mmCIF file of C-alpha atoms in Angstrom:
data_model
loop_
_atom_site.group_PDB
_atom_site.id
_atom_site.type_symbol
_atom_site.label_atom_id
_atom_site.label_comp_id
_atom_site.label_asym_id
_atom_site.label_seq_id
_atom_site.Cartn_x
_atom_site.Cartn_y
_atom_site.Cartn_z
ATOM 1 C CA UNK R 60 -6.698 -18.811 -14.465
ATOM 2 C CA UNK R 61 -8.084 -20.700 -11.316
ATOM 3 C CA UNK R 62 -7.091 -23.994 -13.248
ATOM 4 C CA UNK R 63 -3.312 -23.387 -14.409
ATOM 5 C CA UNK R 64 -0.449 -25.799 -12.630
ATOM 6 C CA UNK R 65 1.654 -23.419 -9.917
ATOM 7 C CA UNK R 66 4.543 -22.269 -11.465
ATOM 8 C CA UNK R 67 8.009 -21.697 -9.801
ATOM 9 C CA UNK R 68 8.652 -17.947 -9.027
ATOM 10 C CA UNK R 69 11.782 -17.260 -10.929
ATOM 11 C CA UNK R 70 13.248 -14.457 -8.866
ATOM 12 C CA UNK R 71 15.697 -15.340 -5.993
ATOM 13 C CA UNK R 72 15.732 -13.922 -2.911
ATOM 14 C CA UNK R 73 19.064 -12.916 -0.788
ATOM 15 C CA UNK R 74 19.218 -12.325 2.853
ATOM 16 C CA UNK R 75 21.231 -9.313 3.590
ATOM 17 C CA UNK R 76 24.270 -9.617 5.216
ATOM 18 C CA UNK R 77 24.511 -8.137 9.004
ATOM 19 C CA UNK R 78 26.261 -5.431 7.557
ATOM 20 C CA UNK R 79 23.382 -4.313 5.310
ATOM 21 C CA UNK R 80 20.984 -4.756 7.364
ATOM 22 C CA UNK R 81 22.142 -2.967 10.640
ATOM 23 C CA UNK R 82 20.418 0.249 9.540
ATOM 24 C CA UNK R 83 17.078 -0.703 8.757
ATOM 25 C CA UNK R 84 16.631 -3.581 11.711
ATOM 26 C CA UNK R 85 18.424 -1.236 14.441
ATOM 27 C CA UNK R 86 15.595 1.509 13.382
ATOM 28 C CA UNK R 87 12.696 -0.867 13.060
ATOM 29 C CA UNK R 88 11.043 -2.400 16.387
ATOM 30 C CA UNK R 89 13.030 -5.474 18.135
ATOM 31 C CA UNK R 90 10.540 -8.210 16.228
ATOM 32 C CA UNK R 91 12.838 -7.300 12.652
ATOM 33 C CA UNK R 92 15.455 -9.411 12.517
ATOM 34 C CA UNK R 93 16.063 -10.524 9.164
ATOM 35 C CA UNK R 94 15.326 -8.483 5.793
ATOM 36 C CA UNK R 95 15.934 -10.113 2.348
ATOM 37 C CA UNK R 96 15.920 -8.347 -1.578
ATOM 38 C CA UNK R 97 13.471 -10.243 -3.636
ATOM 39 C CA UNK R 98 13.335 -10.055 -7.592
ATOM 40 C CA UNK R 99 15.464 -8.995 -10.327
ATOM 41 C CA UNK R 100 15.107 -5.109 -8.450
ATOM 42 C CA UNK R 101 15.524 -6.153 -5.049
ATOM 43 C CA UNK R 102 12.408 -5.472 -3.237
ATOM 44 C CA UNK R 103 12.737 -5.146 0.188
ATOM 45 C CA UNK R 104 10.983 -7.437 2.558
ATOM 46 C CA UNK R 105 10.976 -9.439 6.128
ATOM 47 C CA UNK R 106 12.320 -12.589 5.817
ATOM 48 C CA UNK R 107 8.857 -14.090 6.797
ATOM 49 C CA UNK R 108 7.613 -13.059 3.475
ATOM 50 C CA UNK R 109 9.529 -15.402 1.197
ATOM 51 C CA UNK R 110 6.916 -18.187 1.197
ATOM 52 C CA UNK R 111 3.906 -14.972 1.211
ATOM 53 C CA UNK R 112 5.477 -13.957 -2.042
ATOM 54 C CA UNK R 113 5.413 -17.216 -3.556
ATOM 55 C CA UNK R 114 1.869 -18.169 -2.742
ATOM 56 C CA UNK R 115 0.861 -14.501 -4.106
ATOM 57 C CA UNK R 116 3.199 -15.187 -7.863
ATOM 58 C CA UNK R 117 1.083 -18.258 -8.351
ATOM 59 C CA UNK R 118 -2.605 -17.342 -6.964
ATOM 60 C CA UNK R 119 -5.181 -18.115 -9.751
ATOM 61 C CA UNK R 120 -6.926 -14.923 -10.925
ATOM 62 C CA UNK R 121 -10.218 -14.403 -12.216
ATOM 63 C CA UNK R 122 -11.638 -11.829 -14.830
ATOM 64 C CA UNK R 123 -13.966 -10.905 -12.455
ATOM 65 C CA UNK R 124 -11.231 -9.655 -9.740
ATOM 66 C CA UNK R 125 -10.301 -6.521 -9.148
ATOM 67 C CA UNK R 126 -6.539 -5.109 -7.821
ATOM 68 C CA UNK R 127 -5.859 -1.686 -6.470
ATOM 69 C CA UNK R 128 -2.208 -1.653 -6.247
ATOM 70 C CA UNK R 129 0.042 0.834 -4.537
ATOM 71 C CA UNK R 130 2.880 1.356 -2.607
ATOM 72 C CA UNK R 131 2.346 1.489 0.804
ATOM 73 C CA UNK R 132 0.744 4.981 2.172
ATOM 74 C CA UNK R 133 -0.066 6.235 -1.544
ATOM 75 C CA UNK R 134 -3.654 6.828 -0.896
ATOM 76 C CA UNK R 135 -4.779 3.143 -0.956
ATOM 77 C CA UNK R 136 -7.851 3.166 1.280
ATOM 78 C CA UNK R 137 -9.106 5.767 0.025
ATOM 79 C CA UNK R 138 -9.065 4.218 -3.821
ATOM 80 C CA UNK R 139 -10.035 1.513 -2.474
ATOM 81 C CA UNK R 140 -13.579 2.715 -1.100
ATOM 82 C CA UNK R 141 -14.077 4.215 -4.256
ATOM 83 C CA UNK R 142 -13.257 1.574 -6.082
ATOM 84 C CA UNK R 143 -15.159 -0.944 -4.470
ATOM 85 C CA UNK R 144 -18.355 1.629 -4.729
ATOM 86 C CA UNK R 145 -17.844 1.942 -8.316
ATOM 87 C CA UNK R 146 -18.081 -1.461 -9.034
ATOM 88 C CA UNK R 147 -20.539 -2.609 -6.158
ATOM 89 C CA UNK R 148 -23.413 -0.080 -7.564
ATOM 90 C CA UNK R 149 -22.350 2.005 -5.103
ATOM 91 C CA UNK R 150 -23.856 0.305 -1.912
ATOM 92 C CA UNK R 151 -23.361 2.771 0.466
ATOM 93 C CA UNK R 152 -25.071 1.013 3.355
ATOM 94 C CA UNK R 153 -22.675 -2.474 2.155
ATOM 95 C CA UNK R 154 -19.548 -0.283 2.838
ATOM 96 C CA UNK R 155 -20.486 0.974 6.315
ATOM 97 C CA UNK R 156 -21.734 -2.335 7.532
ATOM 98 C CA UNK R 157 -18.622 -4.306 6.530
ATOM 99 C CA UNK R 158 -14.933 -3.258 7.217
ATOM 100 C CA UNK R 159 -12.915 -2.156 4.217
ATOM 101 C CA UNK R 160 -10.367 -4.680 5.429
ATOM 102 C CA UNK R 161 -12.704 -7.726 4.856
ATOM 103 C CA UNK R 162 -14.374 -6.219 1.809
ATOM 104 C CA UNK R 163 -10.894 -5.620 0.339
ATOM 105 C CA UNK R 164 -8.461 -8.186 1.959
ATOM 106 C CA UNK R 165 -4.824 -7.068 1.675
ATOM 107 C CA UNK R 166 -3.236 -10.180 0.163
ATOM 108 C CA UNK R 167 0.077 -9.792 1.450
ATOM 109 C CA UNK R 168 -1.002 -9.416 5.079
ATOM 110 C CA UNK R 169 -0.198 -13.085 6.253
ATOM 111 C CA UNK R 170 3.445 -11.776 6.130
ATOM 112 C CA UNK R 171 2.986 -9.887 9.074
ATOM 113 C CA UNK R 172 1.387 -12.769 11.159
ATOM 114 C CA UNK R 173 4.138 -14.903 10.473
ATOM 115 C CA UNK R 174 6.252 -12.006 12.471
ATOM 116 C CA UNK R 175 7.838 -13.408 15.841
ATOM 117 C CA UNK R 176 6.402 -10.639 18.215
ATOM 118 C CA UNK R 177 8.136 -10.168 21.071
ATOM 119 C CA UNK R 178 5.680 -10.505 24.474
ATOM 120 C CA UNK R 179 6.345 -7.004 25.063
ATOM 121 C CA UNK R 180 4.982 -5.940 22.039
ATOM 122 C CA UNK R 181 1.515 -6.077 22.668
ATOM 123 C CA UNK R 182 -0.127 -7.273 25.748
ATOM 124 C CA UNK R 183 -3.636 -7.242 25.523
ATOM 125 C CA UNK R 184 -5.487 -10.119 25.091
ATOM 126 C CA UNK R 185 -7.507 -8.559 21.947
ATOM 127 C CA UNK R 186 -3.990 -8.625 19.737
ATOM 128 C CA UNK R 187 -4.370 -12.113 18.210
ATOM 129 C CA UNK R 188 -7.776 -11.447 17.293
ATOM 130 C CA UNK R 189 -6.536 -7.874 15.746
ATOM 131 C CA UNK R 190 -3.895 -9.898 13.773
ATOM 132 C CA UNK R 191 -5.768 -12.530 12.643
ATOM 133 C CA UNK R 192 -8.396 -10.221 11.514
ATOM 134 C CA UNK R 193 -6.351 -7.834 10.024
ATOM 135 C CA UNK R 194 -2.861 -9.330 9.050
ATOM 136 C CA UNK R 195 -4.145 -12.822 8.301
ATOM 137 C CA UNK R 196 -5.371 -12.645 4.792
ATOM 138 C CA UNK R 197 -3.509 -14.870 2.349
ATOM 139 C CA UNK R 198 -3.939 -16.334 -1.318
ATOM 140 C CA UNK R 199 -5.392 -19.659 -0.168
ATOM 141 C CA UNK R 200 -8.265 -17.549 1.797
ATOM 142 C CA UNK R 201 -8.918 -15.320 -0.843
ATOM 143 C CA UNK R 202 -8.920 -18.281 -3.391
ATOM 144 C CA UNK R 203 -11.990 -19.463 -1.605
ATOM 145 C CA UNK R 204 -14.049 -16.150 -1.444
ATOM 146 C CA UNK R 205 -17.126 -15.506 -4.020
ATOM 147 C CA UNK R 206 -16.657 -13.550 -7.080
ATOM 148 C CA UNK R 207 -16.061 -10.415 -7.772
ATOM 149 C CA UNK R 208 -12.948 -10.174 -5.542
ATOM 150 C CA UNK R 209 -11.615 -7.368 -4.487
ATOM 151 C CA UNK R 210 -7.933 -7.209 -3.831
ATOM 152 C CA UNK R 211 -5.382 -4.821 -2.525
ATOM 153 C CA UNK R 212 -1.362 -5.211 -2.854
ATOM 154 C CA UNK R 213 2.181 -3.278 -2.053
ATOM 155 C CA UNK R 214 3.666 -6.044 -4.229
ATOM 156 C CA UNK R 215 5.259 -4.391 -7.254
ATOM 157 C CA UNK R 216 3.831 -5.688 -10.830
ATOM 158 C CA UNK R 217 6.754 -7.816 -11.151
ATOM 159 C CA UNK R 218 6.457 -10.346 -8.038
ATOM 160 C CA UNK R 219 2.156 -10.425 -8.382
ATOM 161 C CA UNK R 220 0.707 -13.407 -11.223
ATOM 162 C CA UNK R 221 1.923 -13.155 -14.375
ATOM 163 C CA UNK R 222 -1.506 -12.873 -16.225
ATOM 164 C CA UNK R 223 -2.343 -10.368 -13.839
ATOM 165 C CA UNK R 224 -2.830 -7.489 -16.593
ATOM 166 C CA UNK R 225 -4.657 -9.578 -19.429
ATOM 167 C CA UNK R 226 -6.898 -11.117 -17.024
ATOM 168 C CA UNK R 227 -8.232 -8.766 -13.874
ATOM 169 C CA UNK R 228 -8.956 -5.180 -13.772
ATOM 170 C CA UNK R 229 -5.931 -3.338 -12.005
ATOM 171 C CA UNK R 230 -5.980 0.504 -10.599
ATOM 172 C CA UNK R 231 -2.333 1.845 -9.814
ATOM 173 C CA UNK R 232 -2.294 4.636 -7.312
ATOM 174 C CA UNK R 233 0.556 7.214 -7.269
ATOM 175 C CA UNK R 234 2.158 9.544 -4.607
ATOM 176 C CA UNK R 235 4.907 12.050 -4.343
ATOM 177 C CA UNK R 236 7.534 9.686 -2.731
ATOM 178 C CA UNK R 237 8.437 12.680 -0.164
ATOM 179 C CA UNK R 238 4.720 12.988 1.418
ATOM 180 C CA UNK R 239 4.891 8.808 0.853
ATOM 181 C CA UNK R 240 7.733 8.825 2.775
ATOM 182 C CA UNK R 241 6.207 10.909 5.342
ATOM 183 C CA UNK R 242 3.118 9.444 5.815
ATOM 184 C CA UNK R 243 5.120 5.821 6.151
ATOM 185 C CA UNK R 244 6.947 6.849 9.019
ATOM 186 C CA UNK R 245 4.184 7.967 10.653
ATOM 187 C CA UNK R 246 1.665 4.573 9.809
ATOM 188 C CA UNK R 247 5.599 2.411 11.082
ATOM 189 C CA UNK R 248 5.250 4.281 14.518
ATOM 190 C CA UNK R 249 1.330 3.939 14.778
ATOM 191 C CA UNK R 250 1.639 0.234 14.850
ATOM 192 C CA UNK R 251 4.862 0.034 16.371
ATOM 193 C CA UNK R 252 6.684 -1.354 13.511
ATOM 194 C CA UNK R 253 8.909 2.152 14.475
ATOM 195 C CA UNK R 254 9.496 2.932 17.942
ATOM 196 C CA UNK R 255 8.224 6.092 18.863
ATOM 197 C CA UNK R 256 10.819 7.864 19.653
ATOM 198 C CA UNK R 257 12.612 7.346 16.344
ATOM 199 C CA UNK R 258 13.498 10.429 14.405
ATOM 200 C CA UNK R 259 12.257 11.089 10.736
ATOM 201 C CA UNK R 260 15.482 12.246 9.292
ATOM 202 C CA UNK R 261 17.194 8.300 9.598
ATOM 203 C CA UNK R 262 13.650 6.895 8.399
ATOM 204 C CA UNK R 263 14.146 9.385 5.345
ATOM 205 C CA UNK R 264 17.784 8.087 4.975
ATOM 206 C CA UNK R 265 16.305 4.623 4.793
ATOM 207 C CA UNK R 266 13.654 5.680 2.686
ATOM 208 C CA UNK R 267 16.244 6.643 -0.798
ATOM 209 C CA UNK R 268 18.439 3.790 0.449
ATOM 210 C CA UNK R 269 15.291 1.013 -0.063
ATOM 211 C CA UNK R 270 15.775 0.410 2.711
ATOM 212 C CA UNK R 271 12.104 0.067 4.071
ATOM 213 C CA UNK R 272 8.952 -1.963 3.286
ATOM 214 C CA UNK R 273 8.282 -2.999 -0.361
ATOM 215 C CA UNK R 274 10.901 -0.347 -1.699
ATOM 216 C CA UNK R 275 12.475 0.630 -4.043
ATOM 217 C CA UNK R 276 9.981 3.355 -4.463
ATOM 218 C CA UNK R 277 10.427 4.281 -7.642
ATOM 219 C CA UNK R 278 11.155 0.477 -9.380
ATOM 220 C CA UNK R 279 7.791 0.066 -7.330
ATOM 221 C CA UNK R 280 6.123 2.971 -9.612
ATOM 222 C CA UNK R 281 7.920 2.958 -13.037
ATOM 223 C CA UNK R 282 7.031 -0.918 -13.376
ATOM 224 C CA UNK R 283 3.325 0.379 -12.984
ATOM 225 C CA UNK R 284 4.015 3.064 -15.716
ATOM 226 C CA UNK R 285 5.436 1.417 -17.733
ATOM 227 C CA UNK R 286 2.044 -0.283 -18.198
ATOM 228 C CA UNK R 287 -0.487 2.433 -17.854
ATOM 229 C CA UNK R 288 -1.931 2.053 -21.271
ATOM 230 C CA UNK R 289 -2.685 -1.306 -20.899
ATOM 231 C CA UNK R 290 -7.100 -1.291 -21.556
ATOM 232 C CA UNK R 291 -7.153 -3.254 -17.860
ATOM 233 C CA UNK R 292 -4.630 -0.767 -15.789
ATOM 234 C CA UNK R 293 -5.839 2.748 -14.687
ATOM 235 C CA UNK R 294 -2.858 4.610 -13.545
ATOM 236 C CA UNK R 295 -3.782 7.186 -11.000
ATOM 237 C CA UNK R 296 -2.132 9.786 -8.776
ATOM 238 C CA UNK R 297 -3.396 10.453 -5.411
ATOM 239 C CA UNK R 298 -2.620 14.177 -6.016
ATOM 240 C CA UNK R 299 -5.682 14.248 -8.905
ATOM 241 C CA UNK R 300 -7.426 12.018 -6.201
ATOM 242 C CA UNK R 301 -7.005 15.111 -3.642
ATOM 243 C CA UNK R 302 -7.628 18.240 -6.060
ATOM 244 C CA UNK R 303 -9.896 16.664 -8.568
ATOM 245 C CA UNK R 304 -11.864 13.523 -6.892
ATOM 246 C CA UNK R 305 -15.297 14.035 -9.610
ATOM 247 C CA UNK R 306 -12.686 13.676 -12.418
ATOM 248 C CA UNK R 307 -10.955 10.889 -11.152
ATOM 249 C CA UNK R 308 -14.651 9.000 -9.883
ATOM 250 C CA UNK R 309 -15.996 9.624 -13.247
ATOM 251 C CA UNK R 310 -13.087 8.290 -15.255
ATOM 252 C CA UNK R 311 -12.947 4.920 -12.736
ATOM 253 C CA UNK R 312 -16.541 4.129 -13.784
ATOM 254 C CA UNK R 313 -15.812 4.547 -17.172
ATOM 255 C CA UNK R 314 -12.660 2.029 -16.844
ATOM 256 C CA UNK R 315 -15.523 -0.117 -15.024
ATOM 257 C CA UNK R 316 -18.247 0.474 -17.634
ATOM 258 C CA UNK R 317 -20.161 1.864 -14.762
ATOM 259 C CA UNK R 318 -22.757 4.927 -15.675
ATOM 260 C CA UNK R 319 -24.194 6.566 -12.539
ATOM 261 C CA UNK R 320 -26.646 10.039 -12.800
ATOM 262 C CA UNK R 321 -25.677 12.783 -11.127
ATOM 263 C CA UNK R 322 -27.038 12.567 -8.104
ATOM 264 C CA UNK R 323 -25.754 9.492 -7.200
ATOM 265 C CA UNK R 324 -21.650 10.458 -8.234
ATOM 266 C CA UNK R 325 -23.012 13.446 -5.803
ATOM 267 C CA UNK R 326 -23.854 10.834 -3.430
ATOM 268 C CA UNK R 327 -20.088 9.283 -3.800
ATOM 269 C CA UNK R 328 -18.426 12.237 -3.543
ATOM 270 C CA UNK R 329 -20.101 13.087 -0.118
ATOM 271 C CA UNK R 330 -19.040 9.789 1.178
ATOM 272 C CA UNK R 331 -15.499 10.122 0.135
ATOM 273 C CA UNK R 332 -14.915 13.723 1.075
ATOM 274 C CA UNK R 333 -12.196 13.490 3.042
ATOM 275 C CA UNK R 334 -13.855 14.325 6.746
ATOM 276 C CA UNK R 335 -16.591 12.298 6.553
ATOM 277 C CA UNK R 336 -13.834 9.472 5.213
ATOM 278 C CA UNK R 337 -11.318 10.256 8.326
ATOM 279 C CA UNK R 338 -14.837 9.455 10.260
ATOM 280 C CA UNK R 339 -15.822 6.340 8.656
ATOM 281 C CA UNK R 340 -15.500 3.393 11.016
ATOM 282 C CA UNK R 341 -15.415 0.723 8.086
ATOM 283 C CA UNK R 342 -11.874 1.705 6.706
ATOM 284 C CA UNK R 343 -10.212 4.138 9.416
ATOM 285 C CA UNK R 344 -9.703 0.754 12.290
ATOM 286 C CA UNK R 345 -11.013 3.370 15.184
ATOM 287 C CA UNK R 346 -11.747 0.078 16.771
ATOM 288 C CA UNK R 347 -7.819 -1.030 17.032
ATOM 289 C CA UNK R 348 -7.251 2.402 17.965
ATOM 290 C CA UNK R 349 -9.599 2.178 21.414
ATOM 291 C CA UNK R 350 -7.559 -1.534 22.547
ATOM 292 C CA UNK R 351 -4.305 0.217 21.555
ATOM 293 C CA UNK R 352 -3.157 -2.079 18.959
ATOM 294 C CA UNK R 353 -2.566 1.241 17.035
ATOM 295 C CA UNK R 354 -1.360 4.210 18.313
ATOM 296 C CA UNK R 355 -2.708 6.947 15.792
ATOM 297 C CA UNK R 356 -4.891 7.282 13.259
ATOM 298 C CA UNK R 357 -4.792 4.652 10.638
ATOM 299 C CA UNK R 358 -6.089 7.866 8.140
ATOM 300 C CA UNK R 359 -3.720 10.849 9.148
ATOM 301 C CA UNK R 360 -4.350 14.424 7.116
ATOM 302 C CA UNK R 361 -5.417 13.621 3.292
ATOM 303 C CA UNK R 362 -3.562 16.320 2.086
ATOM 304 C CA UNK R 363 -0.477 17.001 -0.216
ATOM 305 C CA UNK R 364 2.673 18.586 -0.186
ATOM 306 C CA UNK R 365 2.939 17.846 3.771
ATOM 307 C CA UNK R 366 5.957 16.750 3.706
ATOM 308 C CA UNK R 367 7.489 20.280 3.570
ATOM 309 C CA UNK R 368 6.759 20.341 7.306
ATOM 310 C CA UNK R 369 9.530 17.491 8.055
ATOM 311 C CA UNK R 370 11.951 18.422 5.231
ATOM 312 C CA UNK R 371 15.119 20.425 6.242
ATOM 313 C CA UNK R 372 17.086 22.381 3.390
ATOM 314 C CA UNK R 373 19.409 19.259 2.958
ATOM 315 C CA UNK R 374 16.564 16.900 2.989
ATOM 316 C CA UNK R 375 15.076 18.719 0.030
ATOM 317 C CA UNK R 376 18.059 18.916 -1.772
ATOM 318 C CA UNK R 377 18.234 14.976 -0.942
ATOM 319 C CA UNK R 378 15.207 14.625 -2.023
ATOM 320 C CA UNK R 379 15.520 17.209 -5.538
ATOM 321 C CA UNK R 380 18.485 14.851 -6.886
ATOM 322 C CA UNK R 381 17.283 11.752 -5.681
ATOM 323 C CA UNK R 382 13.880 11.915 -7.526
ATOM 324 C CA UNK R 383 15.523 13.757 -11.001
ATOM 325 C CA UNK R 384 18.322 11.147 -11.231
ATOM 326 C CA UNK R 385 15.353 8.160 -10.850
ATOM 327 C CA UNK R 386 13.109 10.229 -13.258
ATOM 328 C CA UNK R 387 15.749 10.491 -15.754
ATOM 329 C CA UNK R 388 14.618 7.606 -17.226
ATOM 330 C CA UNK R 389 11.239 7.856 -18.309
ATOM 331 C CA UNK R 390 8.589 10.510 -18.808
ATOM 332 C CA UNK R 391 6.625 10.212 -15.676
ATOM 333 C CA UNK R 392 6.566 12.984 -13.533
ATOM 334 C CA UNK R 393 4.269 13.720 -10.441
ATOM 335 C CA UNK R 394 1.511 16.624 -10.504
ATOM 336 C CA UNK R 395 2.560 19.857 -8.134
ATOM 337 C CA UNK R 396 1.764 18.899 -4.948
#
């Protein structure tokens, strides 16, 4: 709770050696330099978040918050837009004045500003402001804003407080790792994290070797799993999200204690529907998009199964044995996409 002494964080982390991290830093953009394994599974990470992930282990939580947790690419804004409608009465007007990025800070953002950008990278003069909007969010900040907070996280269960589970509310959201996969290369080359002219088939390579961003995947997702029954965790896949949005909405506001009529889940389903969602300014950053900052769009397709357009027959054989032998395990196993 907000008054609790800061604990240590009891997981180590090591800085690859040059030979490890040749791959991934060689295929990233020139600003990558150093890449560390953090926590008993070795989550993969910058080297500038060391001191992010402490801060985020000992922020003080409050019943009141609420955590959409994913990994990256997983359907996250969309969640969280529903999510924060659920639980906000569904202000409609609220959620187009105010960008989904202040609404729901990502708490793991100040990472990224503590990057060392190259000049080159970006050379307009509206790329601090885009960074300090965007990527400056950190635990102190959101320790000062009003309640109920509304939080989103990569970080795995593991590295995020302790007393996460018996004190806030916390919605998981799922993906097949291959369209995950997919839709992360894509989001690295849009803000030139990834050059552009970097092929998928390496980023894949990287992908089963966790060897990108907050991987390894499926640590990421079991650890989440393993701790779906828990009364504050909804686990969620964004598969059901995609085929079934009503049943997912109405099961959310039941995990909220929410009760809406029908005309106003009719109301939230409209907004959500995946056009007029590609279309909203609050959560698709069409601004960053018009000074450059990112090179696509933030919200690609919203569909599954996509990634059979980038798969080769050895990539989905890659891809087969990779996810059985990390499946073997437990008894999760991802809808049909």
């Amino acid at each position: 709770m907000e008054g609790r002494n800061e604990m240590e964080f009891p997981f180590e982390y090591r800085v690859l050696d040059s030979e490890e991290s040749e791959a991934p830093c060689n295929y990233f953009n020139k600003f990558v330099t150093k890449v560390i394994r953090l926590g008993s599974k070795g989550y993969f990470f910058f080297k500038e978040f060391d001191s992010t992930a402490l801060d985020i282990y000992n922020m003080p939580l409050r019943p009141s918050d609420t955590f959409v947790v994913t990994f990256p690419r997983s359907g996250t804004t969309w969640s969280q837009e529903l999510v924060w409608l659920l639980q906000t009465n569904l202000d409609f007007e609220g959620a187009k004045a105010t960008p989904l990025v202040t609404r729901f800070p990502f708490i793991e953002s100040t990472g990224f500003w503590k990057l060392n950008f190259p000049s080159e990278y970006y050379q307009d003069d509206n790329f601090e402001k885009f960074m300090k909007e965007v990527y400056a969010t950190s635990p102190e900040m959101i320790k000062s804003l009003p309640s109920p907070r509304f939080i989103k996280t990569h970080m795995p269960l593991s590295l995020l407080p302790p007393s996460l589970l018996d004190t806030a509310k916390v919605v998981y959201v799922a993906r097949n790792p291959r369209d995950v996969a997919v839709s992360n290369y894509y989001n690295y080359k849009s803000q030139n994290i990834v050059p552009v002219d970097r092929e998928f088939k390496p980023f894949w390579k990287l992908f089963m070797e966790n060897k990108t961003l907050w991987s390894p995947y499926f640590e990421h997702v079991k650890e989440a799993w393993r701790q779906r029954n828990h009364p504050n965790m909804a686990f969620i896949f964004y598969e059901e999200l995609s085929k079934d949005l009503p049943g997912v909405a109405r099961r959310l506001a039941k995990f909220f204690g929410k009760e809406y009529s029908e005309e106003q889940f009719e109301a939230l389903y409209n907004h959500l529907k995946f056009d007029n969602f590609k279309n909203n300014k609050s959560v698709n950053m069409a601004e960053w998009q018009e000074i450059g900052v990112m090179k696509g769009p933030f919200i690609r397709k919203g569909k599954t199964g996509g990634w059979r357009d980038h798969f080769d027959e050895e990539m989905m054989q890659q891809a087969d044995r990779w996810i059985e032998e990390n499946l073997r395990d437990t008894d999760l196993h991802f809808p049909t996409a």
